[in-house]
CSV table of C-alpha atoms in Angstrom, one decimal:
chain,number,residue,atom,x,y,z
A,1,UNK,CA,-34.8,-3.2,-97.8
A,2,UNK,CA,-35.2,-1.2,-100.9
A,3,UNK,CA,-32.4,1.5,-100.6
A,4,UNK,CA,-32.0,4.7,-102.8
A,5,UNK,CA,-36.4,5.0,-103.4
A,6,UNK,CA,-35.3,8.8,-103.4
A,7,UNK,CA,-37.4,11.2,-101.0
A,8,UNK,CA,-40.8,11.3,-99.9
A,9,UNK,CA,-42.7,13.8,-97.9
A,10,UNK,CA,-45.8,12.5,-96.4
A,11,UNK,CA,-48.8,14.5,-96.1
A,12,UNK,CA,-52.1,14.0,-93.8
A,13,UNK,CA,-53.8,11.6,-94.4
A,14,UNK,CA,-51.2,9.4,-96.4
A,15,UNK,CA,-51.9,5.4,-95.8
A,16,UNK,CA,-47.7,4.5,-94.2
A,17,UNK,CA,-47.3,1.3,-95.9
A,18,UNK,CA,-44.7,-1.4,-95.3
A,19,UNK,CA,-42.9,-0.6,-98.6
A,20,UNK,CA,-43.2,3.4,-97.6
A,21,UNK,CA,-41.5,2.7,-94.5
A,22,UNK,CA,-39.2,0.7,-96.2
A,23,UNK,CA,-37.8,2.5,-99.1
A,24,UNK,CA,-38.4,6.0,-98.0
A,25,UNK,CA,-38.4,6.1,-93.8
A,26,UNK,CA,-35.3,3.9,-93.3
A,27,UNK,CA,-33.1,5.7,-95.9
A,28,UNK,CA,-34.6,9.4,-94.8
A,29,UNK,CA,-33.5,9.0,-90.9
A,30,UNK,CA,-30.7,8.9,-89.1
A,31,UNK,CA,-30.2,5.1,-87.3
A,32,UNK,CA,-29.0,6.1,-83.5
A,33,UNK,CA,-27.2,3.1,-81.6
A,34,UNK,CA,-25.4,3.0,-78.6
A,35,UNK,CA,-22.3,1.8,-80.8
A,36,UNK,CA,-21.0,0.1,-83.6
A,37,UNK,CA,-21.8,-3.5,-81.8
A,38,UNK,CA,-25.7,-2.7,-81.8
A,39,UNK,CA,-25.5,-1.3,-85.0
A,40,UNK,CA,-23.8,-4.5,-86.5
A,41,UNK,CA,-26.5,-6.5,-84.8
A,42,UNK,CA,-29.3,-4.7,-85.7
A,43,UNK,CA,-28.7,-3.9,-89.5
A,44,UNK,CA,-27.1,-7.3,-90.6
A,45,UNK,CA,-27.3,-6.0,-94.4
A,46,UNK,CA,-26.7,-2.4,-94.4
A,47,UNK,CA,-27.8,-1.2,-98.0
A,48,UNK,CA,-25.1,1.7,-99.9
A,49,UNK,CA,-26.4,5.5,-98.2
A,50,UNK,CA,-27.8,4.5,-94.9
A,51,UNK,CA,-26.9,6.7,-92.4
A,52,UNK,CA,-26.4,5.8,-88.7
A,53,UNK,CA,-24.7,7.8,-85.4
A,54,UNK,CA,-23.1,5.7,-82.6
A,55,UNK,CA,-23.4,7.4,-78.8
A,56,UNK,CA,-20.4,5.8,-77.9
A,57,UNK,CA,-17.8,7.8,-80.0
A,58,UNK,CA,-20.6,10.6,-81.5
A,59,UNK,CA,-19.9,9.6,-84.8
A,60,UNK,CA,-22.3,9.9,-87.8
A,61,UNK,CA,-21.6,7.6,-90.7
A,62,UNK,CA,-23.0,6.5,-93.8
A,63,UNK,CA,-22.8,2.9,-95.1
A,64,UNK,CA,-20.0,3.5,-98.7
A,65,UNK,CA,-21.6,-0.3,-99.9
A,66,UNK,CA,-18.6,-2.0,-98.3
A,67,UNK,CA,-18.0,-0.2,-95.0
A,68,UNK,CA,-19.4,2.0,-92.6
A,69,UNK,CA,-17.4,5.1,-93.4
A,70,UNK,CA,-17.2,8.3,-91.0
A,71,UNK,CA,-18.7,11.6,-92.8
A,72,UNK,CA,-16.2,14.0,-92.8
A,73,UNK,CA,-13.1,13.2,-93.8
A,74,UNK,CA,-12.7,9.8,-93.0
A,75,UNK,CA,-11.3,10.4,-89.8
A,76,UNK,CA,-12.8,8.2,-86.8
A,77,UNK,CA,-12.1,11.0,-84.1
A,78,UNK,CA,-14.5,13.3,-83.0
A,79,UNK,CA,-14.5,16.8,-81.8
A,80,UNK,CA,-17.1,18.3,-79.0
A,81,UNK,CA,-16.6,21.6,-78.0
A,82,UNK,CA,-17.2,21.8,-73.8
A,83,UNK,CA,-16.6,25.0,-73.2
A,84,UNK,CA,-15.8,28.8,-74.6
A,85,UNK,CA,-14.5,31.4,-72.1
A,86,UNK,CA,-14.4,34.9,-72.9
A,87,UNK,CA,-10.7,35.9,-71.5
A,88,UNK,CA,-11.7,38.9,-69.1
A,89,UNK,CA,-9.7,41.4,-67.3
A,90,UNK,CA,-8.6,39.2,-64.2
A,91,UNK,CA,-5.7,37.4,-63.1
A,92,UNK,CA,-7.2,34.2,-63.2
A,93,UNK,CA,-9.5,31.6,-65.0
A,94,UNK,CA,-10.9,28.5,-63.5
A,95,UNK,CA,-13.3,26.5,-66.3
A,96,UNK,CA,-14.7,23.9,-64.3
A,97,UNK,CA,-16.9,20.7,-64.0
A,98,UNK,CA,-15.0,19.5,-67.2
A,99,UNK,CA,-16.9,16.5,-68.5
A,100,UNK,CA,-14.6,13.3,-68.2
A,101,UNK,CA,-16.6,11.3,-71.2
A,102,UNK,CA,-13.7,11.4,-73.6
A,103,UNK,CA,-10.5,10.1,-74.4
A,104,UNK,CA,-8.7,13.6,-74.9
A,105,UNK,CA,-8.9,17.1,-73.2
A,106,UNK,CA,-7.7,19.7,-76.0
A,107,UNK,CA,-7.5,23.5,-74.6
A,108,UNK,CA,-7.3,26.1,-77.1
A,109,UNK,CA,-6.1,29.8,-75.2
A,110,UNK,CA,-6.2,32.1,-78.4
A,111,UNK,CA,-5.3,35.8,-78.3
A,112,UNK,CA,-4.6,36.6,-75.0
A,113,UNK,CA,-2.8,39.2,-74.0
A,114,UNK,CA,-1.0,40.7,-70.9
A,115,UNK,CA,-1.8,44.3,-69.6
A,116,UNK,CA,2.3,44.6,-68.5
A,117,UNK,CA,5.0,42.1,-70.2
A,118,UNK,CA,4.9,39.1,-68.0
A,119,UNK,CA,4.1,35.5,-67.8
A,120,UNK,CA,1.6,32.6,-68.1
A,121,UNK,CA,0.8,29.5,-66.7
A,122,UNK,CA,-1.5,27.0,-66.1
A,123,UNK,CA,-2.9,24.4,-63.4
A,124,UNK,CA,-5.0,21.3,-63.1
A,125,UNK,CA,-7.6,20.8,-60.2
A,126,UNK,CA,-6.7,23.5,-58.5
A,127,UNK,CA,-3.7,21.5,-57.4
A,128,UNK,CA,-0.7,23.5,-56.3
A,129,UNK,CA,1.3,21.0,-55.1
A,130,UNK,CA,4.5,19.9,-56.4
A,131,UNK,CA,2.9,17.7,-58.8
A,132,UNK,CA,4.3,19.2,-62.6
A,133,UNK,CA,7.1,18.5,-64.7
A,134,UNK,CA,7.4,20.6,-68.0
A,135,UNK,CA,10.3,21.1,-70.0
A,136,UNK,CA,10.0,22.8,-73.5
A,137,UNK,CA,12.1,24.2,-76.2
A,138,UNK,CA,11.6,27.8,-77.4
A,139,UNK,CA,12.7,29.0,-80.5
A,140,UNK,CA,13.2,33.2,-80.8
A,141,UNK,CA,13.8,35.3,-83.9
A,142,UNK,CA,16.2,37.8,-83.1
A,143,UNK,CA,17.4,35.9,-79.4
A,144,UNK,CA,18.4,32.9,-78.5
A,145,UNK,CA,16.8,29.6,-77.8
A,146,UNK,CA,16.5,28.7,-74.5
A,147,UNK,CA,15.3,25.4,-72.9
A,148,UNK,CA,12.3,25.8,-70.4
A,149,UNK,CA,12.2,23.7,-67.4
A,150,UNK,CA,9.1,24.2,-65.4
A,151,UNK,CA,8.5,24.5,-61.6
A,152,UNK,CA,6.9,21.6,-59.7
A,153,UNK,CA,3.6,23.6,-59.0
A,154,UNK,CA,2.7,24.7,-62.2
A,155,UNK,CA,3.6,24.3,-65.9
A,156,UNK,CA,3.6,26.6,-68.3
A,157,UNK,CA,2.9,26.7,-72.0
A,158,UNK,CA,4.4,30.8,-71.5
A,159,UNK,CA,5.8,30.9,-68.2
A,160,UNK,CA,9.6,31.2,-69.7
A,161,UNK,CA,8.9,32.7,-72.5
A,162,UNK,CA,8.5,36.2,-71.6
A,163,UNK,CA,5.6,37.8,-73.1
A,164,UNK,CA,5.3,41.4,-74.4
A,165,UNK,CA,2.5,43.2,-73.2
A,166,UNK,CA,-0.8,44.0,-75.1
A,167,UNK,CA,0.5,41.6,-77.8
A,168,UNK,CA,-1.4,38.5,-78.6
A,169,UNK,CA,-0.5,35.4,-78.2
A,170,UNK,CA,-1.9,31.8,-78.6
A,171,UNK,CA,-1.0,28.2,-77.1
A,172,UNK,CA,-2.6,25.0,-77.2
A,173,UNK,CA,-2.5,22.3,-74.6
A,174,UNK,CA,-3.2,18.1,-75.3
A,175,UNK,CA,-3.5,15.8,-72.4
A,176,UNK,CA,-4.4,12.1,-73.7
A,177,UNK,CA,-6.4,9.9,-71.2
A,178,UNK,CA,-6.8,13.2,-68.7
A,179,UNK,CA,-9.9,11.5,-67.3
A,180,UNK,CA,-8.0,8.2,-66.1
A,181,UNK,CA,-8.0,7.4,-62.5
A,182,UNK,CA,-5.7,4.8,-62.7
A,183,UNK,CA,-2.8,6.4,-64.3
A,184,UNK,CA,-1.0,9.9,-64.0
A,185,UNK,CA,-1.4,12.3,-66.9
A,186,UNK,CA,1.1,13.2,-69.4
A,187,UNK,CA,0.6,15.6,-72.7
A,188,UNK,CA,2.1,18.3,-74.5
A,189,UNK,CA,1.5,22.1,-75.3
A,190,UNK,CA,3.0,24.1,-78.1
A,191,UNK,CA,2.5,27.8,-78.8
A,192,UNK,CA,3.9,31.5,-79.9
A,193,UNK,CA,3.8,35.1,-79.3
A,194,UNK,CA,6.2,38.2,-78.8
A,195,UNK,CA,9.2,37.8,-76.4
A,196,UNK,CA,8.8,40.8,-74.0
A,197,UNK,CA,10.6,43.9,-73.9
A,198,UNK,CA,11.3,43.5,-78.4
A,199,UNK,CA,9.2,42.8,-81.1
A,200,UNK,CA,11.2,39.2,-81.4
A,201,UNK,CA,8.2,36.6,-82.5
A,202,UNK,CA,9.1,33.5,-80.2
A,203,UNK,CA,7.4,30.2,-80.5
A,204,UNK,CA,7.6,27.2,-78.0
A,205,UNK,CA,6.3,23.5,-77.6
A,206,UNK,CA,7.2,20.4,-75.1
A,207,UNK,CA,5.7,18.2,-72.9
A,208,UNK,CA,4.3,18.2,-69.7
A,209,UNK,CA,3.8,15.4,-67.0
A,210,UNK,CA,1.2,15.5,-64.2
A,211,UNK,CA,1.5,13.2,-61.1
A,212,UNK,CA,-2.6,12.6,-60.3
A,213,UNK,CA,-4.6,9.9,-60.6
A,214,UNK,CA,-7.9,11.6,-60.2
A,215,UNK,CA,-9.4,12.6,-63.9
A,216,UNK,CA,-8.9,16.5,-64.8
A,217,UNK,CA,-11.9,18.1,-64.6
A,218,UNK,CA,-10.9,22.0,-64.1
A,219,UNK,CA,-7.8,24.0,-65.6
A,220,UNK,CA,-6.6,27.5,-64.2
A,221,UNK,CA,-5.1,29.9,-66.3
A,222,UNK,CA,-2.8,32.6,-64.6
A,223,UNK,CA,-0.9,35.3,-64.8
A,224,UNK,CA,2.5,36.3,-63.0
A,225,UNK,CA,1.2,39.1,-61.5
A,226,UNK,CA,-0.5,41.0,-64.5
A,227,UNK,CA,-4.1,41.2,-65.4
A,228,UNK,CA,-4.8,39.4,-68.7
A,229,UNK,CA,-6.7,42.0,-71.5
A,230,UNK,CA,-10.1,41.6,-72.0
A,231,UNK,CA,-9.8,39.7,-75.3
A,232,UNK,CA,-9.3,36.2,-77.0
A,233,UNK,CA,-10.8,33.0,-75.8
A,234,UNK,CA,-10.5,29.6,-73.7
A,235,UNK,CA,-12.0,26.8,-75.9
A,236,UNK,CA,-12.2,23.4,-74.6
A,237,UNK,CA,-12.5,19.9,-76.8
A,238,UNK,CA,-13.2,16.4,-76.0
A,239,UNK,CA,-11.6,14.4,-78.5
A,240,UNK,CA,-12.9,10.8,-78.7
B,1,UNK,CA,-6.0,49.0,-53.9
B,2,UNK,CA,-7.9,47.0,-56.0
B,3,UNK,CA,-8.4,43.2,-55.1
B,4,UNK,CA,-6.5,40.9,-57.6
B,5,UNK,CA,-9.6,39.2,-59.8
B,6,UNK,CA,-10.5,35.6,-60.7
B,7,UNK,CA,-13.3,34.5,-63.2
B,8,UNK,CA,-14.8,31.0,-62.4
B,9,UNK,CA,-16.5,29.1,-65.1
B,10,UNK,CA,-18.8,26.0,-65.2
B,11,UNK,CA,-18.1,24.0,-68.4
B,12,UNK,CA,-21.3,22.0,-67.6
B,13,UNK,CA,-23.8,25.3,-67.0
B,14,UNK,CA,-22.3,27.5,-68.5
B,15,UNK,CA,-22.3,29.9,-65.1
B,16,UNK,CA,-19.4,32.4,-64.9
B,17,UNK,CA,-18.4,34.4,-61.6
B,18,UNK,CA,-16.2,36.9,-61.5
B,19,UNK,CA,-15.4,38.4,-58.1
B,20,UNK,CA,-11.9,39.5,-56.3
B,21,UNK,CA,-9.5,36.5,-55.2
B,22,UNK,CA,-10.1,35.7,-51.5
B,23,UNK,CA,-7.1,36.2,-49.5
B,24,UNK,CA,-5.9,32.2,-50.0
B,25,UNK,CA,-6.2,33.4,-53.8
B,26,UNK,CA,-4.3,36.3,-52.8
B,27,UNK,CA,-1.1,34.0,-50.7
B,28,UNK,CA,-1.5,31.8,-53.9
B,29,UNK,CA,-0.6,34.1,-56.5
B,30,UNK,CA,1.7,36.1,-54.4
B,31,UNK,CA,3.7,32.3,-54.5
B,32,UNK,CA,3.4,32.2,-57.8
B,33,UNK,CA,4.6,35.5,-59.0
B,34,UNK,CA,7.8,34.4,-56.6
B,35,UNK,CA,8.1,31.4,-58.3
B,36,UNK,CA,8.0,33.6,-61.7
B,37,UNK,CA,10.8,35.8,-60.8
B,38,UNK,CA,12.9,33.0,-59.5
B,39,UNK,CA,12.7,30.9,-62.2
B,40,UNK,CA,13.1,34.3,-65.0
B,41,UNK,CA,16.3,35.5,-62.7
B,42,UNK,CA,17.9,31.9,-62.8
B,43,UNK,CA,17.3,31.9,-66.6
B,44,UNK,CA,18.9,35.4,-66.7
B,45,UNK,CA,21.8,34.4,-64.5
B,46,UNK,CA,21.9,31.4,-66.8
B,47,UNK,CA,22.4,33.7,-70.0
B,48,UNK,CA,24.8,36.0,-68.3
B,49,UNK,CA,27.3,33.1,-67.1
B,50,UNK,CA,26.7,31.7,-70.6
B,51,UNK,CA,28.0,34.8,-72.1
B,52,UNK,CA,30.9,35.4,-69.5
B,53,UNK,CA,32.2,32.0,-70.5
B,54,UNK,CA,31.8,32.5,-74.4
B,55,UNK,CA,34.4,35.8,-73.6
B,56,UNK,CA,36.4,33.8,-71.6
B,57,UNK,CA,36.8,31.1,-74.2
B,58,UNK,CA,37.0,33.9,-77.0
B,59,UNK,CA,34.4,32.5,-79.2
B,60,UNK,CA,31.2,33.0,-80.3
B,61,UNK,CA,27.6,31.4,-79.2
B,62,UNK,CA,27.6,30.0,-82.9
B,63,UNK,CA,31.3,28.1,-82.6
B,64,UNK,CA,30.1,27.3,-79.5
B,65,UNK,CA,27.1,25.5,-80.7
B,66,UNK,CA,29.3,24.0,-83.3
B,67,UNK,CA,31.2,22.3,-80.6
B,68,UNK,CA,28.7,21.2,-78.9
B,69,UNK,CA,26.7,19.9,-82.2
């Protein structure tokens, strides 16, 4: 195959001849393949600028002349966002029907905030049972630090920490392998915000351990008691 | 009084529901904000014994973590 003909548009009527399709189709479209396997088989001399995306990760990547290299970056992970919740004025959110098609479950809670100072946590599945181990460090300016230890039914990327009220705060939360069935679920969550009752920025991160074998496929955010302000979002990645 | 609230999402459709907590919602999160206070109050209690024992010793949280260290 002639590749690097440059770019042709075709107009009615145009004769497609086997060195049209050739030099111009093959380098102007995207090659789709279930994954790199097929693609390997199928193209068995890839010429420098092809372009090709593999279902089986979502990756789209161009041939460099020596490899298959990802465009981007570089980087062979890839981000899908599942879901964006608008944080409303409740006391709980439930995103469900999580798709288990990835190899990590990433959940972004930016600017939230409390109505009264108070506290946050989160579950998986619904499951309230004593099922959670967290323990986390938290570092605050103007306090001290203080180790967190979760409770067994819930872990909590801000349960200890104390939040002021009406002032935003963000956490993240990382759980590798989340739609295993075979294995329990560990990961880790980091974040920061105001310590309630002072204007004392405090930041926290640690891990968490869940004992399930059945893949995550909903997260609950709560409160302890307060209604969360009607701002901020829930984003959730797959990572592959 | 009003109904603690709950906002259910589907990641897959995109439907969202928000209506008051049923009253299993309700035993849930009155649990939870138990579990809250207890854990907050053994933290505090924590703190307090911490700083009765730093008096005791006569020194300071800083010598202390420099013992400790």
């Amino acid at each position: 195959m002639a590749a690097g003909a440059g770019f042709k548009t075709f107009n009615t009527g145009d004769v497609l001849s086997a060195p049209d399709v050739n030099s111009y189709l093959m380098s102007q479209t995207v090659m789709v393949f279930a994954d790199a396997a097929a693609r390997t088989s199928a193209i068995t001399s890839p010429q420098e600028g092809m372009v090709s995306y593999l279902k089986d990760t979502n990756a789209t990547e161009y041939y460099s002349g020596s490899a298959w290299t990802a465009i981007g970056g570089g980087s062979s992970s890839s981000w899908t966002l599942l879901s964006t919740t608008a944080i409303t004025a409740t006391n709980s959110i439930t995103v469900s029907s999580i798709s288990g098609s990835y190899t990590e479950l990433v959940v972004f809670v930016e600017n939230f905030a409390l109505n009264t100072t108070g506290n946050m946590a989160m579950r998986f599945n619904g499951d309230s049972g004593s099922n959670y181990c967290a323990n986390s460090i938290q570092g605050q300016v103007g306090g001290t630090n203080n180790n967190m230890v979760g409770t067994a039914n819930l872990f909590g990327p801000t349960q200890y920490s104390n939040l002021a009220a009406t002032n935003n705060a963000s956490f993240i939360v990382k759980v590798p392998f989340y739609s295993a069935t075979n294995a329990y679920k560990s990961g880790t969550f980091y974040g920061s915000g105001t310590y309630g009752g002072t204007s004392d920025p405090v930041s926290w991160g640690g891990g968490i351990s869940y004992r399930s074998t059945s893949a995550i496929s909903s997260i609950t955010l709560f409160s302890s008691g307060e209604q969360f302000i009607a701002q901020g979002n829930i984003k959730i990645y797959g990572v592959k | 009084m009003t109904k603690p609230m709950i906002k259910e999402v589907n990641a897959e459709t995109g439907e969202e529901v928000i209506r008051d907590m049923n009253d299993a919602e309700i035993a849930q999160l009155e649990a939870d904000r138990e579990d809250f206070k207890a854990v907050i109050k053994s933290q505090e209690d924590r703190a307090i014994a911490k700083a009765a024992l730093l008096e005791r010793l006569g020194i300071t949280d800083e010598e202390a973590k420099l013992l400790l260290g």
